[in-house]
Short mmCIF file of C-alpha atoms in Angstrom, two decimals:
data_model
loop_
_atom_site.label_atom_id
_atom_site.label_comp_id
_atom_site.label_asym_id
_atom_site.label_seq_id
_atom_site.Cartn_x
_atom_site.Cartn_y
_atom_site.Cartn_z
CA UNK K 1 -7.12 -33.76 -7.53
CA UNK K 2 -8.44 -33.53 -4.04
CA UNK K 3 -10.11 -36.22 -3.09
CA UNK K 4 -11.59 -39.29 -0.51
CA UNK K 5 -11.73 -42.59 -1.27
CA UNK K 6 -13.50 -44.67 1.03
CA UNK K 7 -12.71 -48.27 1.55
CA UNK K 8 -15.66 -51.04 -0.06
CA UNK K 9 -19.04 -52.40 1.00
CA UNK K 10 -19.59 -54.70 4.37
CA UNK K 11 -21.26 -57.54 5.09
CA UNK K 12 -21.88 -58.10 8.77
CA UNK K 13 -23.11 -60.00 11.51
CA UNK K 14 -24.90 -58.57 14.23
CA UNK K 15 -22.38 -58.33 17.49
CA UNK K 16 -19.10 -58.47 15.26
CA UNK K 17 -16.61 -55.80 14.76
CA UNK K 18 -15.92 -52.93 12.42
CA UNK K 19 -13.55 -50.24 11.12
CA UNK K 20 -13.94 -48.70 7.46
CA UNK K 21 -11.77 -46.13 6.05
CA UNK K 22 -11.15 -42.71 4.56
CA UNK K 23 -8.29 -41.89 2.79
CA UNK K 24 -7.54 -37.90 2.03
CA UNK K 25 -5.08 -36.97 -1.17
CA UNK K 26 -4.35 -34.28 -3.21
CA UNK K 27 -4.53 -31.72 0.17
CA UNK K 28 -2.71 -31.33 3.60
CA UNK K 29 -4.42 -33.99 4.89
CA UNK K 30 -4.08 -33.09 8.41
CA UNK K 31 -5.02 -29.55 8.15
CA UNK K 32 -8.52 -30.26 7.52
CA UNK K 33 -11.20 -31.55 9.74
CA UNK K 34 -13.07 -34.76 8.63
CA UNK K 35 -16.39 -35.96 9.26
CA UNK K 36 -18.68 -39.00 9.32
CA UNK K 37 -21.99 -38.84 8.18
CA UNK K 38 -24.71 -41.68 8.46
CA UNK K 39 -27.63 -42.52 5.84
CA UNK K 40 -29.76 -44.97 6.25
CA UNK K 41 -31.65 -46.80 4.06
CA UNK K 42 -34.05 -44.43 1.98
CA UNK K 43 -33.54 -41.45 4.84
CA UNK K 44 -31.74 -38.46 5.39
CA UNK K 45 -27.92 -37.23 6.41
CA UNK K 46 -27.42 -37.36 9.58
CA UNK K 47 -24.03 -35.82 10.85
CA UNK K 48 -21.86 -38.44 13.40
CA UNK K 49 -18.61 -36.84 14.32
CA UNK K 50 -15.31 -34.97 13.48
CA UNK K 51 -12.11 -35.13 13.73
CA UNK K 52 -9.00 -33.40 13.14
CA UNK K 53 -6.29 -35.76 11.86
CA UNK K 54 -3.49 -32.83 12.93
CA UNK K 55 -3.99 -33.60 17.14
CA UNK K 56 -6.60 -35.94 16.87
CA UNK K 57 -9.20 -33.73 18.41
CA UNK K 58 -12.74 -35.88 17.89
CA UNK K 59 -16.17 -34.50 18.89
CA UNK K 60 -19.67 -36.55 18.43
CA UNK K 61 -22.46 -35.87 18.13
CA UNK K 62 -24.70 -36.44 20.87
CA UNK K 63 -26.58 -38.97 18.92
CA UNK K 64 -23.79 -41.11 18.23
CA UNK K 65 -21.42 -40.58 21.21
CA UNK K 66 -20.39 -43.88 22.58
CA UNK K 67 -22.14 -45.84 19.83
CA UNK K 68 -18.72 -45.51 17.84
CA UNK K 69 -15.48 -44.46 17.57
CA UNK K 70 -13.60 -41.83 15.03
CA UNK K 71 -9.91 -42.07 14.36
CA UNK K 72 -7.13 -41.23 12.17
CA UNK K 73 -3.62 -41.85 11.25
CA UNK K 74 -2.01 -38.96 10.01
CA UNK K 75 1.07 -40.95 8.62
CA UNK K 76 -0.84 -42.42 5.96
CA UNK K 77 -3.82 -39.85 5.32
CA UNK K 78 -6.79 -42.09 6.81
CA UNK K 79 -9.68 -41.11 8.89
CA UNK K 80 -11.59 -44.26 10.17
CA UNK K 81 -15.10 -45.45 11.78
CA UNK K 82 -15.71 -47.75 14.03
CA UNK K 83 -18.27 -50.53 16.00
CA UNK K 84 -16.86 -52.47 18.56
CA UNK K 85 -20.48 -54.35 17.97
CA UNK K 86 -22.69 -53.77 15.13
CA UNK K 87 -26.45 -53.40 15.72
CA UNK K 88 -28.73 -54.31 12.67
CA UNK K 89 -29.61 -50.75 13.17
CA UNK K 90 -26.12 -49.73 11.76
CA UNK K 91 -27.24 -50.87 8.02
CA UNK K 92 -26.70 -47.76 6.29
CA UNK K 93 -24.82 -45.73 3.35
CA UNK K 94 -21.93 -43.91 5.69
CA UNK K 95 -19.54 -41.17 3.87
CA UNK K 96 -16.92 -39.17 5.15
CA UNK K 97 -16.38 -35.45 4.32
CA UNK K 98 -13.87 -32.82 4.55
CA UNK K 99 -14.94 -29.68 6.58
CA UNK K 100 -13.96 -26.54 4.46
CA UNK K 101 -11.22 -24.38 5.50
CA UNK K 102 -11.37 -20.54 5.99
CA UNK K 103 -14.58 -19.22 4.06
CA UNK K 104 -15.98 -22.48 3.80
CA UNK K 105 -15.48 -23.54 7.72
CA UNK K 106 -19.29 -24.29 8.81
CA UNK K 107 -19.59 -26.65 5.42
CA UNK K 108 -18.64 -30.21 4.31
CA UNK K 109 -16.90 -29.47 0.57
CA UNK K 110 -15.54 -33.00 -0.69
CA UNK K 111 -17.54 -36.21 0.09
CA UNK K 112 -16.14 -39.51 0.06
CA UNK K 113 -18.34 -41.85 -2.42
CA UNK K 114 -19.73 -44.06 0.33
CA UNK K 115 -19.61 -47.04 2.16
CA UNK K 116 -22.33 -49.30 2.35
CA UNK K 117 -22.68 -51.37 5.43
CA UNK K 118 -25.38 -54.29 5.74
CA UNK K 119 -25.48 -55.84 9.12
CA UNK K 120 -27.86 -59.03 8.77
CA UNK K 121 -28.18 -62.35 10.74
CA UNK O 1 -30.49 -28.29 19.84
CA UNK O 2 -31.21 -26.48 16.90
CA UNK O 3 -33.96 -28.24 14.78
CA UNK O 4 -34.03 -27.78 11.04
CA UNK O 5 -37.06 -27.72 8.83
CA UNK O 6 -37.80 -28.00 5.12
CA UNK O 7 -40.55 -27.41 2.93
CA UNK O 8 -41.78 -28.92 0.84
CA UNK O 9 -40.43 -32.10 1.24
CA UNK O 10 -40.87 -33.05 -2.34
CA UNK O 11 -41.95 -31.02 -5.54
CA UNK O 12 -42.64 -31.72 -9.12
CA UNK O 13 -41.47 -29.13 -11.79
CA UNK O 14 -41.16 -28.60 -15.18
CA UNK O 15 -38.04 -28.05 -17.54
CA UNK O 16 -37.11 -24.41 -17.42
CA UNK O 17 -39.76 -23.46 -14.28
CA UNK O 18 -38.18 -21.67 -11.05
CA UNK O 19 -37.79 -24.01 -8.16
CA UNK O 20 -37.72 -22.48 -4.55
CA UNK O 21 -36.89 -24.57 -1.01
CA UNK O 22 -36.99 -23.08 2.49
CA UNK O 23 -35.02 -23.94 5.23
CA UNK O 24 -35.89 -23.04 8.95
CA UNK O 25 -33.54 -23.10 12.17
CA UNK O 26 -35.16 -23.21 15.35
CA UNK O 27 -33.18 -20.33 16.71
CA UNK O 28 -31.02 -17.90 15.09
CA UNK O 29 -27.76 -19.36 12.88
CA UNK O 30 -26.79 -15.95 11.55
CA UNK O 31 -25.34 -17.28 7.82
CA UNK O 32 -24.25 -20.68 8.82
CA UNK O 33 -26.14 -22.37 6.47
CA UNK O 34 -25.55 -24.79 3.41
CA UNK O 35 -26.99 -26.63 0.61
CA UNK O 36 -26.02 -29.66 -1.26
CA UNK O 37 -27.72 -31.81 -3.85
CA UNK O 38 -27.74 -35.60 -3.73
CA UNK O 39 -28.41 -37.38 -6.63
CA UNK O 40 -29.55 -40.74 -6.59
CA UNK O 41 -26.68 -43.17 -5.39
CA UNK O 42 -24.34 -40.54 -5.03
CA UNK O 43 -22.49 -38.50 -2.66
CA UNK O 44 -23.78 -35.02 -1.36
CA UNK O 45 -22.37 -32.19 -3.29
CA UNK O 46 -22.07 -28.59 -1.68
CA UNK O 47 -23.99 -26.52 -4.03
CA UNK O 48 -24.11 -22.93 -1.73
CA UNK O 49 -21.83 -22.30 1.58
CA UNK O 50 -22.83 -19.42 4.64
CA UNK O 51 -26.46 -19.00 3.08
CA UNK O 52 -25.70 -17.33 -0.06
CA UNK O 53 -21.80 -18.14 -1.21
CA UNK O 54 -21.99 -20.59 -5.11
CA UNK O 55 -19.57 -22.95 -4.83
CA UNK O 56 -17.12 -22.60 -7.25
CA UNK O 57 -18.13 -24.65 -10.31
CA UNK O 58 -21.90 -24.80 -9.59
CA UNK O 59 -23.77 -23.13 -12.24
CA UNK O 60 -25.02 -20.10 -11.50
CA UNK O 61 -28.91 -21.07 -11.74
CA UNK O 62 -28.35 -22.08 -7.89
CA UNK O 63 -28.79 -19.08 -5.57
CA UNK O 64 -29.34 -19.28 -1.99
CA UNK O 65 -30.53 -16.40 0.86
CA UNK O 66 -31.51 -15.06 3.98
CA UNK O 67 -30.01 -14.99 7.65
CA UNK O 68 -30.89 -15.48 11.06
CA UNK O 69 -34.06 -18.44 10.66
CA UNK O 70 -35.55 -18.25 7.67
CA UNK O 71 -33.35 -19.24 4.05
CA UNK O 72 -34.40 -19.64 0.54
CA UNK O 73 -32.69 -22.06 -1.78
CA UNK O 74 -33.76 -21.20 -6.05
CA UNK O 75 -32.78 -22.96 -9.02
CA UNK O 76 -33.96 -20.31 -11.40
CA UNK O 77 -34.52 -22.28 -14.68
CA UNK O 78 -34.79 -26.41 -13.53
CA UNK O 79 -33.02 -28.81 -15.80
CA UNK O 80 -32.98 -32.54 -16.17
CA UNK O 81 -29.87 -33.05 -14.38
CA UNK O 82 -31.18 -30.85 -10.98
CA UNK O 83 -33.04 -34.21 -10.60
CA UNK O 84 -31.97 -34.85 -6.77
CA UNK O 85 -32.91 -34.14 -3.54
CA UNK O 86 -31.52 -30.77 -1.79
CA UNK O 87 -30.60 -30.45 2.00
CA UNK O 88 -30.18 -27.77 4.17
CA UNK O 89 -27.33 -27.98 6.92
CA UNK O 90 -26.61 -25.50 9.83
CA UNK O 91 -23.88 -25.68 11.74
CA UNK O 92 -23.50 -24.87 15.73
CA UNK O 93 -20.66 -24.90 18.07
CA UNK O 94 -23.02 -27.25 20.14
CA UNK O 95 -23.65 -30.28 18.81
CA UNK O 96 -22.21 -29.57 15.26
CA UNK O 97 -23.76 -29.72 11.99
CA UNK O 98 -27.68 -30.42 11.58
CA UNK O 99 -28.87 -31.01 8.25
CA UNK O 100 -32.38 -30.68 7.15
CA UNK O 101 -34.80 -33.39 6.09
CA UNK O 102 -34.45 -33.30 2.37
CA UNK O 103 -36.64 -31.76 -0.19
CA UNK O 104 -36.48 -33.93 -3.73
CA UNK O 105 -37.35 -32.20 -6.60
CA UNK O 106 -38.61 -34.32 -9.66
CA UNK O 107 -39.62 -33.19 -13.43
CA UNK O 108 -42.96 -33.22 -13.88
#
């Protein structure tokens, strides 16, 4: 079965540190892009980045450049997301999704099941 | 950037009535345009891929159209279980992939 499975729900201070998870299976994990989408509390999806886990290649979007960082380690099928210092702004549901391949290239067509992050004083 | 509007932004239907939802880019996207359906406390689901494609395993009461700015999204008979709410997504060489607002559909 193709699937991601995300890694749990996070409780955090504001100015710590964070990396959550996305682990691919049942494909060839690094010949499919994966992205990171952000939804906050009660709003809409709002798309964050890409990457593809074959060379590493990572765009942002503009909204989100240099707010965090997208990774990925091939050897072990995981896409990650990342705050080098969380903002109680950053509460929000964040999933990551594979981007389709051939026919399917402009869409997102498996969704991780979430990760919830609460940053709170 | 291309801006992406729905409409309505929330409806209320009854069993077995057809639903419609309209998507608008800001400039021309050709087909590259997709729907998904979030239920409550799930994950998005890709319901219709480059406008007018059905997933595979989506039942066929979901149809999507249209091209260049203007797209129509149609659940022809609504059921209990098309409780959610549906958003458009374009995508763009530059910046990416824009998704609409959200439209939730309820039964009435």
């Amino acid at each position: 079965e193709v699937q991601l499975v995300q890694s749990g729900a996070e409780v955090k201070k504001p100015g710590e540190s964070l990396k959550i998870s996305c682990k691919g299976s049942g494909y060839s994990f690094t010949s499919y892009w994966i992205g990171w989408v952000r939804q906050m509390p009660g709003k809409g999806l709002e798309w964050m980045g890409i990457i593809y886990p074959g060379d590493s290649d990572t765009r942002y979007s503009p909204s989100f450049q240099g707010q965090v960082t997208i990774s990925a380690d091939k050897s072990i099928s995981t896409a990650y997301l990342q705050w080098s210092s969380l903002k109680a702004s950053d509460t929000a549901m964040y999933y990551c999704a594979r981007r389709g391949f051939s026919l399917r290239l402009t869409a997102f067509d498996i969704w991780g099941q979430g990760t919830m992050v609460t940053v709170s004083s | 950037d291309i801006q992406m509007t729905q409409s309505p932004s929330s409806l209320s239907a009854s069993v077995g009535d057809r639903v419609t939802i309209t998507c608008q880019a800001s400039q021309d996207i050709s087909n590259y345009l997709n729907w998904y359906q979030q239920k409550p406390g799930k994950a998005p689901k890709l319901l219709i891929y480059d406008a007018s494609n059905l997933e595979t395993g989506v039942p066929s009461r979901f149809s999507g159209s249209g091209s260049g700015t203007d797209f129509t999204f149609t659940i022809s008979s609504l059921q209990p279980e098309d409780i959610a709410t549906y958003y458009c997504q374009q995508y763009d060489n530059l910046p990416g992939f824009t998704f609409g607002p959200g439209t939730k559909v309820d039964i009435k």
